Structures are given as structure tokens and as C-alpha cells.
mmCIF file of C-alpha atoms in Angstrom:
data_model
loop_
_atom_site.group_PDB
_atom_site.id
_atom_site.type_symbol
_atom_site.label_atom_id
_atom_site.label_comp_id
_atom_site.label_asym_id
_atom_site.label_seq_id
_atom_site.Cartn_x
_atom_site.Cartn_y
_atom_site.Cartn_z
ATOM 1 C CA MET A 1 104.881 -83.405 126.031
ATOM 2 C CA ARG A 2 106.134 -84.689 129.405
ATOM 3 C CA THR A 3 105.498 -88.268 130.478
ATOM 4 C CA PRO A 4 106.721 -90.323 133.450
ATOM 5 C CA HIS A 5 109.450 -91.688 131.164
ATOM 6 C CA GLY A 6 110.726 -88.442 129.718
ATOM 7 C CA GLU A 7 110.074 -85.474 127.505
ATOM 8 C CA VAL A 8 108.822 -85.863 123.946
ATOM 9 C CA LEU A 9 109.345 -83.035 121.493
ATOM 10 C CA THR A 10 106.547 -82.892 118.956
ATOM 11 C CA PRO A 11 105.840 -83.470 116.145
ATOM 12 C CA SER A 12 106.955 -87.007 116.832
ATOM 13 C CA PHE A 13 106.604 -90.269 114.905
ATOM 14 C CA MET A 14 105.958 -93.406 116.976
ATOM 15 C CA PRO A 15 107.429 -96.617 115.556
ATOM 16 C CA VAL A 16 105.054 -99.510 116.234
ATOM 17 C CA GLY A 17 105.851 -102.607 118.257
ATOM 18 C CA THR A 18 102.423 -104.233 118.192
ATOM 19 C CA ARG A 19 103.622 -107.472 119.784
ATOM 20 C CA ALA A 20 106.034 -105.882 122.273
ATOM 21 C CA MET A 21 108.778 -105.610 119.679
ATOM 22 C CA LEU A 22 109.568 -103.859 116.428
ATOM 23 C CA ASN A 23 110.339 -106.504 113.871
ATOM 24 C CA TYR A 24 114.103 -106.766 113.295
ATOM 25 C CA VAL A 25 114.815 -103.549 115.238
ATOM 26 C CA THR A 26 116.369 -103.249 118.694
ATOM 27 C CA THR A 27 115.634 -100.579 121.278
ATOM 28 C CA GLU A 28 119.195 -99.317 120.713
ATOM 29 C CA ASP A 29 118.370 -98.848 117.027
ATOM 30 C CA LEU A 30 115.295 -96.842 118.054
ATOM 31 C CA HIS A 31 117.368 -94.676 120.365
ATOM 32 C CA ASN A 32 119.923 -94.011 117.629
ATOM 33 C CA SER A 33 117.156 -93.036 115.201
ATOM 34 C CA GLY A 34 116.022 -90.259 117.518
ATOM 35 C CA SER A 35 112.803 -91.977 118.579
ATOM 36 C CA GLU A 36 111.464 -90.554 121.836
ATOM 37 C CA ILE A 37 108.147 -92.408 122.022
ATOM 38 C CA ILE A 38 106.879 -95.684 120.576
ATOM 39 C CA LEU A 39 103.593 -97.531 120.334
ATOM 40 C CA GLY A 40 104.554 -100.574 122.346
ATOM 41 C CA GLY A 41 102.290 -103.539 122.841
ATOM 42 C CA ASN A 42 98.748 -103.648 121.490
ATOM 43 C CA THR A 43 96.312 -104.622 124.229
ATOM 44 C CA TYR A 44 94.620 -107.387 122.232
ATOM 45 C CA HIS A 45 97.909 -109.033 121.260
ATOM 46 C CA MET A 46 99.300 -108.746 124.782
ATOM 47 C CA LEU A 47 96.188 -110.431 126.195
ATOM 48 C CA CYS A 48 96.729 -113.294 123.742
ATOM 49 C CA THR A 49 100.425 -113.659 124.432
ATOM 50 C CA PRO A 50 102.361 -113.481 126.679
ATOM 51 C CA GLY A 51 99.368 -112.562 128.856
ATOM 52 C CA MET A 52 98.973 -109.957 131.571
ATOM 53 C CA GLU A 53 100.417 -112.249 134.259
ATOM 54 C CA VAL A 54 103.798 -112.324 132.547
ATOM 55 C CA ILE A 55 103.910 -108.586 131.869
ATOM 56 C CA GLU A 56 102.933 -107.750 135.452
ATOM 57 C CA LYS A 57 105.479 -110.195 136.858
ATOM 58 C CA ILE A 58 108.271 -108.547 134.832
ATOM 59 C CA GLY A 59 107.174 -105.082 135.946
ATOM 60 C CA GLY A 60 105.414 -103.671 132.894
ATOM 61 C CA MET A 61 105.981 -103.207 129.195
ATOM 62 C CA HIS A 62 108.910 -100.809 129.549
ATOM 63 C CA ARG A 63 110.943 -103.431 131.391
ATOM 64 C CA PHE A 64 109.614 -106.268 129.265
ATOM 65 C CA MET A 65 110.764 -104.550 126.056
ATOM 66 C CA GLY A 66 113.841 -102.882 127.499
ATOM 67 C CA TRP A 67 112.554 -99.468 126.384
ATOM 68 C CA PRO A 68 113.285 -96.658 128.885
ATOM 69 C CA LYS A 69 111.523 -93.788 127.101
ATOM 70 C CA SER A 70 107.891 -92.823 126.572
ATOM 71 C CA MET A 71 105.293 -95.296 125.349
ATOM 72 C CA LEU A 72 101.715 -95.254 124.083
ATOM 73 C CA THR A 73 99.610 -98.373 123.820
ATOM 74 C CA ASP A 74 96.568 -99.169 121.704
ATOM 75 C CA SER A 75 93.326 -100.224 123.392
ATOM 76 C CA GLY A 76 92.671 -103.084 120.982
ATOM 77 C CA GLY A 77 89.839 -101.200 119.297
ATOM 78 C CA PHE A 78 91.304 -101.580 115.831
ATOM 79 C CA GLN A 79 91.227 -105.363 116.238
ATOM 80 C CA VAL A 80 87.487 -105.056 116.863
ATOM 81 C CA LEU A 81 87.265 -103.798 113.285
ATOM 82 C CA SER A 82 89.789 -106.063 111.599
ATOM 83 C CA LEU A 83 88.945 -109.344 113.316
ATOM 84 C CA SER A 84 85.183 -108.865 113.433
ATOM 85 C CA LYS A 85 85.199 -109.142 109.643
ATOM 86 C CA ASN A 86 85.541 -112.851 110.370
ATOM 87 C CA GLY A 87 82.665 -113.786 112.642
ATOM 88 C CA THR A 88 84.357 -117.020 113.709
ATOM 89 C CA ILE A 89 87.227 -115.070 115.327
ATOM 90 C CA CYS A 90 85.527 -112.039 116.857
ATOM 91 C CA ILE A 91 81.947 -111.074 117.652
ATOM 92 C CA VAL A 92 81.104 -107.511 118.659
ATOM 93 C CA ASP A 93 78.125 -106.537 120.780
ATOM 94 C CA GLU A 94 77.154 -103.585 122.987
ATOM 95 C CA ASP A 95 79.374 -104.847 125.780
ATOM 96 C CA GLY A 96 82.545 -105.116 123.701
ATOM 97 C CA ALA A 97 84.304 -107.754 121.655
ATOM 98 C CA HIS A 98 84.524 -111.494 122.197
ATOM 99 C CA PHE A 99 87.701 -112.918 120.658
ATOM 100 C CA LYS A 100 88.701 -116.498 120.210
ATOM 101 C CA HIS A 101 92.339 -116.967 121.226
ATOM 102 C CA PRO A 102 94.223 -117.854 118.014
ATOM 103 C CA MET A 103 96.131 -120.720 119.677
ATOM 104 C CA THR A 104 94.120 -122.008 122.627
ATOM 105 C CA GLY A 105 90.599 -121.215 121.416
ATOM 106 C CA LYS A 106 89.863 -119.562 124.770
ATOM 107 C CA ILE A 107 87.336 -116.712 124.610
ATOM 108 C CA ILE A 108 88.805 -113.304 125.504
ATOM 109 C CA HIS A 109 86.316 -110.596 126.430
ATOM 110 C CA LEU A 110 87.716 -107.181 125.582
ATOM 111 C CA ASN A 111 85.639 -104.155 126.527
ATOM 112 C CA SER A 112 86.049 -100.666 127.925
ATOM 113 C CA LYS A 113 86.789 -101.946 131.430
ATOM 114 C CA THR A 114 89.031 -104.914 130.625
ATOM 115 C CA SER A 115 90.975 -102.852 128.076
ATOM 116 C CA ILE A 116 91.766 -100.135 130.633
ATOM 117 C CA GLN A 117 92.619 -102.744 133.272
ATOM 118 C CA ALA A 118 95.043 -104.404 130.840
ATOM 119 C CA GLN A 119 96.602 -101.064 129.927
ATOM 120 C CA LYS A 120 97.231 -100.417 133.626
ATOM 121 C CA ILE A 121 99.269 -103.625 133.686
ATOM 122 C CA ILE A 122 101.007 -102.861 130.400
ATOM 123 C CA GLY A 123 101.990 -99.572 132.026
ATOM 124 C CA ALA A 124 102.236 -97.282 129.000
ATOM 125 C CA ASP A 125 102.552 -93.548 129.645
ATOM 126 C CA ILE A 126 99.602 -92.859 127.328
ATOM 127 C CA ILE A 127 96.636 -95.211 127.160
ATOM 128 C CA MET A 128 93.671 -95.118 124.774
ATOM 129 C CA ALA A 129 89.978 -95.353 125.510
ATOM 130 C CA PHE A 130 88.380 -98.464 124.041
ATOM 131 C CA ASP A 131 86.625 -97.601 120.796
ATOM 132 C CA GLN A 132 85.060 -99.149 117.715
ATOM 133 C CA CYS A 133 87.100 -98.147 114.694
ATOM 134 C CA THR A 134 84.747 -96.855 112.002
ATOM 135 C CA PRO A 135 84.731 -98.939 108.787
ATOM 136 C CA GLU A 136 84.670 -97.237 105.430
ATOM 137 C CA THR A 137 82.153 -99.772 104.167
ATOM 138 C CA GLY A 138 78.604 -99.717 105.470
ATOM 139 C CA GLY A 139 77.885 -96.051 104.913
ATOM 140 C CA ARG A 140 76.422 -93.614 107.404
ATOM 141 C CA GLU A 141 74.509 -96.259 109.354
ATOM 142 C CA ALA A 142 77.697 -98.176 110.207
ATOM 143 C CA ALA A 143 79.551 -94.953 111.018
ATOM 144 C CA LEU A 144 76.807 -93.793 113.370
ATOM 145 C CA ALA A 145 76.633 -97.153 115.128
ATOM 146 C CA ALA A 146 80.406 -97.152 115.688
ATOM 147 C CA LEU A 147 80.250 -93.559 116.897
ATOM 148 C CA ASP A 148 77.547 -94.290 119.465
ATOM 149 C CA ARG A 149 79.431 -97.281 120.814
ATOM 150 C CA THR A 150 82.705 -95.361 120.909
ATOM 151 C CA HIS A 151 81.105 -92.622 123.003
ATOM 152 C CA ARG A 152 79.489 -95.062 125.425
ATOM 153 C CA TRP A 153 82.715 -96.978 125.760
ATOM 154 C CA LEU A 154 84.651 -93.727 126.290
ATOM 155 C CA VAL A 155 82.549 -92.852 129.329
ATOM 156 C CA SER A 156 83.081 -96.332 130.743
ATOM 157 C CA SER A 157 86.823 -96.206 129.937
ATOM 158 C CA LYS A 158 87.151 -92.901 131.768
ATOM 159 C CA GLU A 159 85.247 -94.201 134.788
ATOM 160 C CA GLU A 160 87.537 -97.239 134.970
ATOM 161 C CA HIS A 161 90.640 -95.055 134.557
ATOM 162 C CA GLU A 162 89.561 -92.636 137.286
ATOM 163 C CA LYS A 163 89.205 -95.467 139.796
ATOM 164 C CA GLN A 164 93.000 -95.662 139.637
ATOM 165 C CA PRO A 165 94.652 -93.019 137.405
ATOM 166 C CA HIS A 166 98.041 -94.662 137.913
ATOM 167 C CA SER A 167 99.591 -97.700 136.285
ATOM 168 C CA ALA A 168 100.162 -100.903 138.216
ATOM 169 C CA TYR A 169 103.664 -99.542 138.852
ATOM 170 C CA GLY A 170 102.722 -96.255 140.496
ATOM 171 C CA PHE A 171 103.051 -93.577 137.828
ATOM 172 C CA LYS A 172 100.163 -91.546 136.455
ATOM 173 C CA GLN A 173 98.924 -92.418 132.972
ATOM 174 C CA ALA A 174 97.388 -90.058 130.414
ATOM 175 C CA LEU A 175 94.087 -91.105 128.833
ATOM 176 C CA PHE A 176 93.217 -90.155 125.252
ATOM 177 C CA GLY A 177 89.801 -90.336 123.607
ATOM 178 C CA ILE A 178 89.307 -91.090 119.911
ATOM 179 C CA ILE A 179 87.291 -89.086 117.397
ATOM 180 C CA GLN A 180 85.246 -91.354 115.158
ATOM 181 C CA GLY A 181 82.528 -90.593 112.610
ATOM 182 C CA GLY A 182 83.977 -91.986 109.395
ATOM 183 C CA SER A 183 83.863 -89.692 106.369
ATOM 184 C CA PHE A 184 80.859 -87.719 107.620
ATOM 185 C CA ARG A 185 81.651 -84.199 108.753
ATOM 186 C CA ASP A 186 78.665 -83.782 111.066
ATOM 187 C CA LEU A 187 79.464 -87.063 112.846
ATOM 188 C CA ARG A 188 83.102 -86.035 113.289
ATOM 189 C CA GLU A 189 81.950 -82.730 114.798
ATOM 190 C CA GLN A 190 79.516 -84.539 117.114
ATOM 191 C CA SER A 191 82.343 -86.789 118.232
ATOM 192 C CA ILE A 192 84.652 -83.881 119.051
ATOM 193 C CA GLU A 193 81.961 -82.135 121.082
ATOM 194 C CA PHE A 194 81.356 -85.292 123.101
ATOM 195 C CA ILE A 195 85.061 -85.984 123.682
ATOM 196 C CA LEU A 196 85.832 -82.421 124.762
ATOM 197 C CA LYS A 197 83.182 -82.693 127.477
ATOM 198 C CA GLN A 198 85.147 -85.596 128.989
ATOM 199 C CA ASP A 199 88.201 -83.359 129.638
ATOM 200 C CA LEU A 200 90.827 -85.943 128.633
ATOM 201 C CA ASP A 201 94.597 -85.583 128.318
ATOM 202 C CA GLY A 202 94.722 -85.849 124.534
ATOM 203 C CA ILE A 203 92.664 -86.561 121.452
ATOM 204 C CA GLY A 204 93.125 -89.246 118.820
ATOM 205 C CA ILE A 205 91.657 -89.045 115.334
ATOM 206 C CA GLY A 206 90.701 -92.573 114.323
ATOM 207 C CA GLY A 207 88.797 -94.614 111.801
ATOM 208 C CA GLU A 208 89.720 -96.971 108.985
ATOM 209 C CA VAL A 209 90.212 -94.081 106.553
ATOM 210 C CA ILE A 210 92.829 -92.264 108.659
ATOM 211 C CA GLY A 211 96.278 -92.867 107.202
ATOM 212 C CA PHE A 212 94.906 -95.195 104.546
ATOM 213 C CA ASP A 213 93.417 -92.473 102.341
ATOM 214 C CA MET A 214 95.603 -89.400 102.820
ATOM 215 C CA PRO A 215 93.505 -86.877 100.845
ATOM 216 C CA LYS A 216 90.495 -87.857 102.964
ATOM 217 C CA THR A 217 92.627 -87.880 106.115
ATOM 218 C CA CYS A 218 93.711 -84.299 105.442
ATOM 219 C CA GLU A 219 90.117 -83.273 104.733
ATOM 220 C CA ILE A 220 88.935 -84.749 108.031
ATOM 221 C CA ILE A 221 91.714 -82.978 109.945
ATOM 222 C CA ASP A 222 90.674 -79.711 108.307
ATOM 223 C CA TRP A 223 87.096 -80.347 109.498
ATOM 224 C CA VAL A 224 88.040 -81.010 113.107
ATOM 225 C CA ARG A 225 90.994 -78.692 113.645
ATOM 226 C CA PRO A 226 88.972 -75.525 114.389
ATOM 227 C CA MET A 227 87.277 -77.347 117.258
ATOM 228 C CA LEU A 228 90.427 -78.829 118.820
ATOM 229 C CA PRO A 229 91.853 -77.080 121.901
ATOM 230 C CA GLU A 230 95.416 -75.803 121.738
ATOM 231 C CA ASP A 231 96.441 -77.454 125.019
ATOM 232 C CA LYS A 232 95.579 -81.057 124.088
ATOM 233 C CA VAL A 233 97.906 -83.428 122.248
ATOM 234 C CA ARG A 234 96.551 -84.343 118.797
ATOM 235 C CA TYR A 235 97.192 -87.853 117.516
ATOM 236 C CA THR A 236 96.374 -89.209 114.050
ATOM 237 C CA MET A 237 96.202 -92.972 114.390
ATOM 238 C CA GLY A 238 97.903 -95.002 111.665
ATOM 239 C CA VAL A 239 99.466 -92.127 109.717
ATOM 240 C CA GLY A 240 102.959 -92.693 108.299
ATOM 241 C CA LEU A 241 102.836 -94.782 105.143
ATOM 242 C CA HIS A 242 105.191 -92.262 103.474
ATOM 243 C CA PRO A 243 107.397 -89.453 104.861
ATOM 244 C CA GLN A 244 105.233 -86.866 103.103
ATOM 245 C CA ASP A 245 102.213 -88.052 105.118
ATOM 246 C CA LEU A 246 103.846 -86.759 108.304
ATOM 247 C CA ILE A 247 104.483 -83.373 106.716
ATOM 248 C CA ASP A 248 100.874 -83.164 105.532
ATOM 249 C CA VAL A 249 99.257 -83.832 108.927
ATOM 250 C CA VAL A 250 101.682 -81.694 110.929
ATOM 251 C CA GLY A 251 100.950 -78.825 108.549
ATOM 252 C CA ARG A 252 97.356 -79.211 109.757
ATOM 253 C CA GLY A 253 98.222 -79.114 113.445
ATOM 254 C CA VAL A 254 98.822 -82.757 114.418
ATOM 255 C CA ASP A 255 101.417 -83.609 117.106
ATOM 256 C CA ILE A 256 101.987 -87.375 117.087
ATOM 257 C CA PHE A 257 101.329 -90.301 114.736
ATOM 258 C CA ASP A 258 102.166 -93.985 114.381
ATOM 259 C CA CYS A 259 102.332 -96.518 111.579
ATOM 260 C CA VAL A 260 103.674 -100.021 110.952
ATOM 261 C CA ALA A 261 104.475 -99.081 107.339
ATOM 262 C CA PRO A 262 108.128 -97.964 107.633
ATOM 263 C CA THR A 263 109.296 -101.343 108.914
ATOM 264 C CA ARG A 264 106.780 -103.302 106.835
ATOM 265 C CA ASN A 265 107.848 -101.456 103.678
ATOM 266 C CA ALA A 266 111.470 -102.129 104.532
ATOM 267 C CA ARG A 267 110.885 -105.864 104.894
ATOM 268 C CA HIS A 268 109.201 -105.975 101.488
ATOM 269 C CA GLY A 269 112.044 -104.144 99.765
ATOM 270 C CA THR A 270 110.736 -100.556 99.711
ATOM 271 C CA LEU A 271 113.282 -98.064 101.033
ATOM 272 C CA TYR A 272 112.593 -94.368 101.499
ATOM 273 C CA TYR A 273 114.537 -92.125 99.150
ATOM 274 C CA GLY A 274 114.100 -88.365 98.924
ATOM 275 C CA GLN A 275 115.148 -84.955 100.156
ATOM 276 C CA ILE A 276 113.419 -82.700 102.673
ATOM 277 C CA ILE A 277 112.768 -79.471 100.770
ATOM 278 C CA GLU A 278 111.687 -76.142 102.266
ATOM 279 C CA ARG A 279 108.901 -74.515 100.270
ATOM 280 C CA ASP A 280 106.538 -71.628 101.065
ATOM 281 C CA GLY A 281 107.372 -71.697 104.735
ATOM 282 C CA TRP A 282 106.833 -75.430 105.087
ATOM 283 C CA LEU A 283 108.326 -78.691 103.839
ATOM 284 C CA ALA A 284 108.039 -81.416 101.225
ATOM 285 C CA PHE A 285 109.699 -84.816 100.832
ATOM 286 C CA GLU A 286 110.618 -85.154 97.168
ATOM 287 C CA ASN A 287 112.895 -86.748 94.607
ATOM 288 C CA GLU A 288 113.005 -87.106 90.857
ATOM 289 C CA GLY A 289 112.707 -90.874 90.853
ATOM 290 C CA ASP A 290 110.174 -93.559 91.708
ATOM 291 C CA ASN A 291 107.684 -92.048 94.184
ATOM 292 C CA CYS A 292 110.326 -91.235 96.831
ATOM 293 C CA ARG A 293 111.362 -94.844 97.216
ATOM 294 C CA ILE A 294 113.871 -97.421 96.050
ATOM 295 C CA LEU A 295 112.721 -100.943 95.235
ATOM 296 C CA ILE A 296 115.909 -102.689 96.245
ATOM 297 C CA LYS A 297 115.057 -105.940 94.442
ATOM 298 C CA LYS A 298 115.557 -104.281 91.048
ATOM 299 C CA SER A 299 118.591 -105.538 89.136
ATOM 300 C CA GLN A 300 119.830 -101.975 88.595
ATOM 301 C CA TYR A 301 121.046 -101.971 92.218
ATOM 302 C CA ALA A 302 123.069 -105.198 91.997
ATOM 303 C CA LYS A 303 126.339 -103.303 91.427
ATOM 304 C CA ASP A 304 125.378 -99.905 92.838
ATOM 305 C CA GLU A 305 128.052 -98.659 95.253
ATOM 306 C CA ASN A 306 125.937 -95.786 96.603
ATOM 307 C CA PRO A 307 124.141 -95.839 99.954
ATOM 308 C CA ILE A 308 120.348 -96.012 99.901
ATOM 309 C CA LEU A 309 120.122 -92.248 100.361
ATOM 310 C CA PRO A 310 123.274 -90.146 99.912
ATOM 311 C CA GLY A 311 123.726 -87.868 102.906
ATOM 312 C CA CYS A 312 121.546 -89.993 105.191
ATOM 313 C CA GLY A 313 123.020 -90.320 108.670
ATOM 314 C CA CYS A 314 121.548 -93.725 109.535
ATOM 315 C CA TYR A 315 123.813 -96.661 110.389
ATOM 316 C CA THR A 316 122.830 -98.504 107.226
ATOM 317 C CA CYS A 317 123.639 -95.669 104.832
ATOM 318 C CA GLN A 318 126.870 -94.912 106.660
ATOM 319 C CA HIS A 319 128.187 -98.460 106.273
ATOM 320 C CA PHE A 320 126.525 -100.330 103.398
ATOM 321 C CA SER A 321 125.813 -99.987 99.686
ATOM 322 C CA ARG A 322 122.687 -100.577 97.659
ATOM 323 C CA ALA A 323 124.504 -103.511 96.077
ATOM 324 C CA TYR A 324 124.950 -105.176 99.456
ATOM 325 C CA LEU A 325 121.333 -104.603 100.455
ATOM 326 C CA HIS A 326 120.183 -105.915 97.058
ATOM 327 C CA TYR A 327 122.217 -109.061 97.652
ATOM 328 C CA LEU A 328 120.859 -109.544 101.198
ATOM 329 C CA PHE A 329 117.277 -109.037 100.025
ATOM 330 C CA LYS A 330 117.555 -111.443 97.105
ATOM 331 C CA GLU A 331 119.022 -114.074 99.421
ATOM 332 C CA GLY A 332 116.349 -113.494 102.063
ATOM 333 C CA LEU A 333 118.948 -112.933 104.766
ATOM 334 C CA ILE A 334 117.887 -111.577 108.146
ATOM 335 C CA ALA A 335 120.547 -108.874 108.074
ATOM 336 C CA TYR A 336 118.632 -107.173 105.263
ATOM 337 C CA PHE A 337 115.447 -106.789 107.335
ATOM 338 C CA HIS A 338 117.410 -105.239 110.183
ATOM 339 C CA LEU A 339 119.398 -102.783 108.070
ATOM 340 C CA ALA A 340 116.441 -101.766 105.906
ATOM 341 C CA SER A 341 114.200 -101.095 108.909
ATOM 342 C CA ILE A 342 116.878 -98.928 110.522
ATOM 343 C CA HIS A 343 116.963 -96.757 107.414
ATOM 344 C CA ASN A 344 113.209 -96.272 107.026
ATOM 345 C CA ILE A 345 112.691 -95.377 110.685
ATOM 346 C CA HIS A 346 115.626 -92.971 110.547
ATOM 347 C CA VAL A 347 114.113 -91.161 107.552
ATOM 348 C CA MET A 348 110.796 -90.712 109.367
ATOM 349 C CA GLN A 349 112.538 -89.313 112.427
ATOM 350 C CA SER A 350 114.704 -87.032 110.256
ATOM 351 C CA VAL A 351 111.519 -85.564 108.777
ATOM 352 C CA CYS A 352 110.210 -84.934 112.307
ATOM 353 C CA THR A 353 113.488 -83.297 113.319
ATOM 354 C CA LYS A 354 113.319 -80.948 110.339
ATOM 355 C CA MET A 355 109.690 -80.093 111.068
ATOM 356 C CA ARG A 356 110.542 -79.231 114.675
ATOM 357 C CA GLU A 357 113.393 -77.025 113.489
ATOM 358 C CA ILE A 358 111.241 -75.035 111.090
ATOM 359 C CA ILE A 359 108.435 -74.679 113.651
ATOM 360 C CA LEU A 360 110.855 -73.368 116.284
ATOM 361 C CA HIS A 361 112.438 -70.996 113.782
ATOM 362 C CA ALA A 362 109.034 -69.648 112.785
ATOM 363 C CA SER A 363 108.066 -69.067 116.414
#
């Protein structure tokens, strides 16, 4: 996958910097982990702060974050789902979402046009059509309503994008549509048919269930895969709670994925621990212990001289012991959050590296 900011070898995991940063991780750490693309700057959060004026003045999100490689940004559609659960913060109607600014109280109108306009200023290489993320509560009626809105907003997003296919900084941006339809196979198939007619650059698979419920996520991918063209990038939105999740979706034909979980897990004391095993022509992430993770707060690690994961090439494992990380975590020291996040991101990228190797070998 070639973007204005470089080549991305897929499958590729995108670390998430929702607020124009990855918590406790520098862009140098991302580079050292092997990251080639990130999700940088969610449109809703960037509208709230620092605002489009600041980002445009600096010259776009790449410069603002100090990230020279490829970037995807989110349209803000997921916030339509999460924040609309509280009617005092966000109200959704046919024209989009009306948010109340969390600090100033100012009303922000986010819709298919304003989302695309903001993403032009953000300047990501890949931008997403504005959608309504399908909730898992509400049944078929809610799923169908979200699907209809997503399709209407996709047409409007594409029209706005085609007025100026380039970012505010002169390079061409790729536009992806998002398959919705919840856990209903016929709605997912309807959504694919509609999106394919729009002839977009790539296709996202969205909805509240994706990444949250992995058995259902895999089932939905199996439904839609036969209909997906070979020449379009496939993106499962929000997948990456565990290393095995990446292996599962790539085995079903997915190219890219993002998730906040690796850094969030790290901050809460959950560190990835396992080996990448070849089995039946594909891979698995396994270990004999506690669900492929270490809970560093446990007293058993207080005097443990081993690295988090023996053989891991990340900076943390190369220089520090479990005992030291246990101490930092128990004391609540910032150094822990940094070192733990480095490790978890590195493991995710190591899984991607191994998947690319086995795919190339098979071909």
C-alpha cells in the first residue's frame, strides 16, 4: 500500500493516537517498533482541541505530531455512537451529530461534509467516510437505521471529497467507506453492494461488535470476504485487543487494523507474553501461562530478573527486568507507562512481521 508518506507492507497494525499522540509513546518509539502507519488524530477530538485552525497553521497532523510516515484518521463516527448514549452531550439526527464541546459548551456540528473538510485539514493519507457505528443493542431496527444513514452519509462524504481530492497541503488522500449492518448477514451484504458501487480506495468493516466480540468479528468477515474485491485495502476497525486477534483476521483476508488496547492494557499492568507458533500453514500466539499475558502487579514478579518476554527485541525487554517494571507499576511512576507501552506495541508489530514473512514464503 503506497501513500504520499511512504510504503506500508500489509498486514499492518496501526497504533492509535486518538488525541494526536500515543499515550506515553514517542514517534521514535513507534519507528523502532516497526510501525509504518498509525491512526493519528480522531476528527471529533481534533475539532474539540486544539481545533482545525491550529492544525492548519502548523501544516497538518504529520507535522503537528512529528510523524513522517503514513497516517489514517477516523471520521468521528464512532463518537456518534459512544457519546450519543448521553443525550446531553450528543444528539444525532439525519444531518449528522450535534456535540457539546466538553470544555466550552459550544455546539459542534459534525456531519459528512464537515468531517471530510476537517480531515482535509488534518491531512491524513487515508480518510474515512462519516458513518454511524452500528450498536449491538437495539436489534435489527437500530442496525437498519444506522445502515441507511451510513449509506446516505457515504454518498455525501464522497461528493465532498471529490470537490478536492487532495489534502489542504497538496497531496492526494484515499477515501475509505465503512461496511455496517451489525450482526445481520443480509444487512452486511447490502452494505458491501452499496459501497462497491461507490468505487472507493478501500473498505472498512465497522460496527460496535468488530474487535469487541472476536468470534462474531470472524463470522462477519467470513460473510463479507467473498464479496470483497482483491484490489481494495481491507480494514477491520478496532481489532487488536490481543495479538491472536490480528492473526485471526489476517487469516480471513484483512490487511490493516487498529486498536487502543495495546497501550491501554500496558498502562493497566497487562503485558503481552507468548510465542508466535507456526501451525498448519498459519500462525498462533500462545503460551502455557495466563492467557498470553503477564499481570505485572502480581507479587511473584517483585524479584523476577527475567525480561517481560524472553527473546523479545523491544527496548524494554532488552534493558529491564520484570522486577523493575513491577516496582515502577506499584509506585505509579511514569517510566512504567512508557516502557510497558513500548513492549506491547512491539509484540503486535512482531506478529505482523511474522505474518508477512509466512505470506511471502507461501506465495
